[in-house]
Amino acid sequence: MAQSLQSKKRARQNTKRRTINRARKSQVKTQIKHFETAMENGNVEAASEQFKLVTQKLDKTASTSTMHKKTAARKKSRLTKRLNALKAKKG
């Protein structure tokens, strides 16, 4: 258990940041699931719209220290590949 005032405050801050970071990561995962659902249905327009939303959410999460910028870039790149493959198949 934390003893000093400084360590007690740090413990409080850590729990607060943890809940915020968890919520942000959860939102990203949910957005990716919506994108994957649109991909499975084969709807290019819906998938494109969801991809735009996923990209915004990833960029916003990466701008904080919740997710590393390169991790967000990697996820966007992989989702872009999948979207382009769907467009090529439909086109």
PDB file of C-alpha atoms in Angstrom:
ATOM      1  CA  MET A   1       0.000   0.000   0.000  1.00  0.00           C
ATOM      2  CA  ALA A   2       1.184   3.512  -0.776  1.00  0.00           C
ATOM      3  CA  GLN A   3       2.633   5.333   2.239  1.00  0.00           C
ATOM      4  CA  SER A   4       3.719   8.831   1.265  1.00  0.00           C
ATOM      5  CA  LEU A   5       1.391  11.514  -0.023  1.00  0.00           C
ATOM      6  CA  GLN A   6       3.189  11.477  -3.360  1.00  0.00           C
ATOM      7  CA  SER A   7       2.754   7.746  -3.840  1.00  0.00           C
ATOM      8  CA  LYS A   8      -0.909   7.953  -2.808  1.00  0.00           C
ATOM      9  CA  LYS A   9      -1.548  10.676  -5.369  1.00  0.00           C
ATOM     10  CA  ARG A  10       0.314   8.681  -8.033  1.00  0.00           C
ATOM     11  CA  ALA A  11      -1.882   5.662  -7.265  1.00  0.00           C
ATOM     12  CA  ARG A  12      -5.018   7.780  -7.662  1.00  0.00           C
ATOM     13  CA  GLN A  13      -3.766   9.195 -10.962  1.00  0.00           C
ATOM     14  CA  ASN A  14      -2.876   5.737 -12.240  1.00  0.00           C
ATOM     15  CA  THR A  15      -6.365   4.381 -11.620  1.00  0.00           C
ATOM     16  CA  LYS A  16      -7.922   7.406 -13.328  1.00  0.00           C
ATOM     17  CA  ARG A  17      -5.651   7.131 -16.386  1.00  0.00           C
ATOM     18  CA  ARG A  18      -6.214   3.380 -16.562  1.00  0.00           C
ATOM     19  CA  THR A  19      -9.981   3.749 -16.816  1.00  0.00           C
ATOM     20  CA  ILE A  20      -9.664   6.495 -19.452  1.00  0.00           C
ATOM     21  CA  ASN A  21      -7.172   4.482 -21.522  1.00  0.00           C
ATOM     22  CA  ARG A  22      -9.302   1.343 -21.284  1.00  0.00           C
ATOM     23  CA  ALA A  23     -12.356   3.250 -22.502  1.00  0.00           C
ATOM     24  CA  ARG A  24     -10.451   4.683 -25.462  1.00  0.00           C
ATOM     25  CA  LYS A  25      -9.057   1.291 -26.476  1.00  0.00           C
ATOM     26  CA  SER A  26     -12.510  -0.219 -26.153  1.00  0.00           C
ATOM     27  CA  GLN A  27     -13.967   2.456 -28.435  1.00  0.00           C
ATOM     28  CA  VAL A  28     -11.312   1.713 -31.045  1.00  0.00           C
ATOM     29  CA  LYS A  29     -12.023  -2.021 -30.878  1.00  0.00           C
ATOM     30  CA  THR A  30     -15.759  -1.413 -31.199  1.00  0.00           C
ATOM     31  CA  GLN A  31     -15.224   0.832 -34.217  1.00  0.00           C
ATOM     32  CA  ILE A  32     -13.028  -1.831 -35.848  1.00  0.00           C
ATOM     33  CA  LYS A  33     -15.758  -4.424 -35.246  1.00  0.00           C
ATOM     34  CA  HIS A  34     -18.277  -2.179 -37.027  1.00  0.00           C
ATOM     35  CA  PHE A  35     -15.847  -1.917 -39.943  1.00  0.00           C
ATOM     36  CA  GLU A  36     -15.386  -5.699 -40.042  1.00  0.00           C
ATOM     37  CA  THR A  37     -19.153  -6.222 -40.021  1.00  0.00           C
ATOM     38  CA  ALA A  38     -19.525  -3.914 -43.013  1.00  0.00           C
ATOM     39  CA  MET A  39     -16.701  -5.812 -44.738  1.00  0.00           C
ATOM     40  CA  GLU A  40     -18.389  -9.176 -44.134  1.00  0.00           C
ATOM     41  CA  ASN A  41     -21.632  -7.871 -45.607  1.00  0.00           C
ATOM     42  CA  GLY A  42     -19.683  -6.806 -48.690  1.00  0.00           C
ATOM     43  CA  ASN A  43     -21.050  -3.285 -48.574  1.00  0.00           C
ATOM     44  CA  VAL A  44     -18.273  -1.070 -49.970  1.00  0.00           C
ATOM     45  CA  GLU A  45     -19.986   2.232 -49.123  1.00  0.00           C
ATOM     46  CA  ALA A  46     -20.664   1.267 -45.514  1.00  0.00           C
ATOM     47  CA  ALA A  47     -17.164  -0.155 -45.146  1.00  0.00           C
ATOM     48  CA  SER A  48     -15.655   3.066 -46.501  1.00  0.00           C
ATOM     49  CA  GLU A  49     -17.698   5.131 -44.072  1.00  0.00           C
ATOM     50  CA  GLN A  50     -16.722   2.896 -41.155  1.00  0.00           C
ATOM     51  CA  PHE A  51     -13.074   3.043 -42.227  1.00  0.00           C
ATOM     52  CA  LYS A  52     -13.226   6.830 -42.068  1.00  0.00           C
ATOM     53  CA  LEU A  53     -14.604   6.637 -38.519  1.00  0.00           C
ATOM     54  CA  VAL A  54     -12.005   4.052 -37.472  1.00  0.00           C
ATOM     55  CA  THR A  55      -9.229   6.250 -38.838  1.00  0.00           C
ATOM     56  CA  GLN A  56     -10.502   9.259 -36.900  1.00  0.00           C
ATOM     57  CA  LYS A  57     -10.745   7.234 -33.687  1.00  0.00           C
ATOM     58  CA  LEU A  58      -7.264   5.761 -34.135  1.00  0.00           C
ATOM     59  CA  ASP A  59      -5.743   9.175 -34.817  1.00  0.00           C
ATOM     60  CA  LYS A  60      -7.426  10.662 -31.777  1.00  0.00           C
ATOM     61  CA  THR A  61      -6.289   7.791 -29.563  1.00  0.00           C
ATOM     62  CA  ALA A  62      -2.736   7.973 -30.910  1.00  0.00           C
ATOM     63  CA  SER A  63      -2.551  11.714 -30.276  1.00  0.00           C
ATOM     64  CA  THR A  64      -2.754  10.920 -26.570  1.00  0.00           C
ATOM     65  CA  SER A  65      -0.395   8.484 -24.888  1.00  0.00           C
ATOM     66  CA  THR A  66      -3.026   5.735 -24.946  1.00  0.00           C
ATOM     67  CA  MET A  67      -1.714   4.163 -28.130  1.00  0.00           C
ATOM     68  CA  HIS A  68       1.595   4.616 -29.902  1.00  0.00           C
ATOM     69  CA  LYS A  69       1.418   6.486 -33.203  1.00  0.00           C
ATOM     70  CA  LYS A  70       3.059   3.658 -35.119  1.00  0.00           C
ATOM     71  CA  THR A  71       0.621   1.124 -33.680  1.00  0.00           C
ATOM     72  CA  ALA A  72      -2.267   3.228 -34.941  1.00  0.00           C
ATOM     73  CA  ALA A  73      -0.576   3.611 -38.328  1.00  0.00           C
ATOM     74  CA  ARG A  74      -0.075  -0.161 -38.568  1.00  0.00           C
ATOM     75  CA  LYS A  75      -3.726  -0.823 -37.777  1.00  0.00           C
ATOM     76  CA  LYS A  76      -4.880   1.764 -40.332  1.00  0.00           C
ATOM     77  CA  SER A  77      -2.588   0.270 -42.960  1.00  0.00           C
ATOM     78  CA  ARG A  78      -3.922  -3.248 -42.442  1.00  0.00           C
ATOM     79  CA  LEU A  79      -7.530  -2.072 -42.535  1.00  0.00           C
ATOM     80  CA  THR A  80      -6.810  -0.084 -45.711  1.00  0.00           C
ATOM     81  CA  LYS A  81      -5.419  -3.208 -47.368  1.00  0.00           C
ATOM     82  CA  ARG A  82      -8.589  -5.097 -46.549  1.00  0.00           C
ATOM     83  CA  LEU A  83     -10.816  -2.297 -47.802  1.00  0.00           C
ATOM     84  CA  ASN A  84      -8.866  -2.008 -51.054  1.00  0.00           C
ATOM     85  CA  ALA A  85      -9.111  -5.774 -51.576  1.00  0.00           C
ATOM     86  CA  LEU A  86     -12.895  -5.562 -51.154  1.00  0.00           C
ATOM     87  CA  LYS A  87     -13.090  -2.665 -53.608  1.00  0.00           C
ATOM     88  CA  ALA A  88     -10.987  -4.599 -56.142  1.00  0.00           C
ATOM     89  CA  LYS A  89     -13.205  -7.662 -55.773  1.00  0.00           C
ATOM     90  CA  LYS A  90     -16.405  -5.630 -56.237  1.00  0.00           C
ATOM     91  CA  GLY A  91     -14.994  -3.378 -58.963  1.00  0.00           C
TER      92      GLY A  91
END
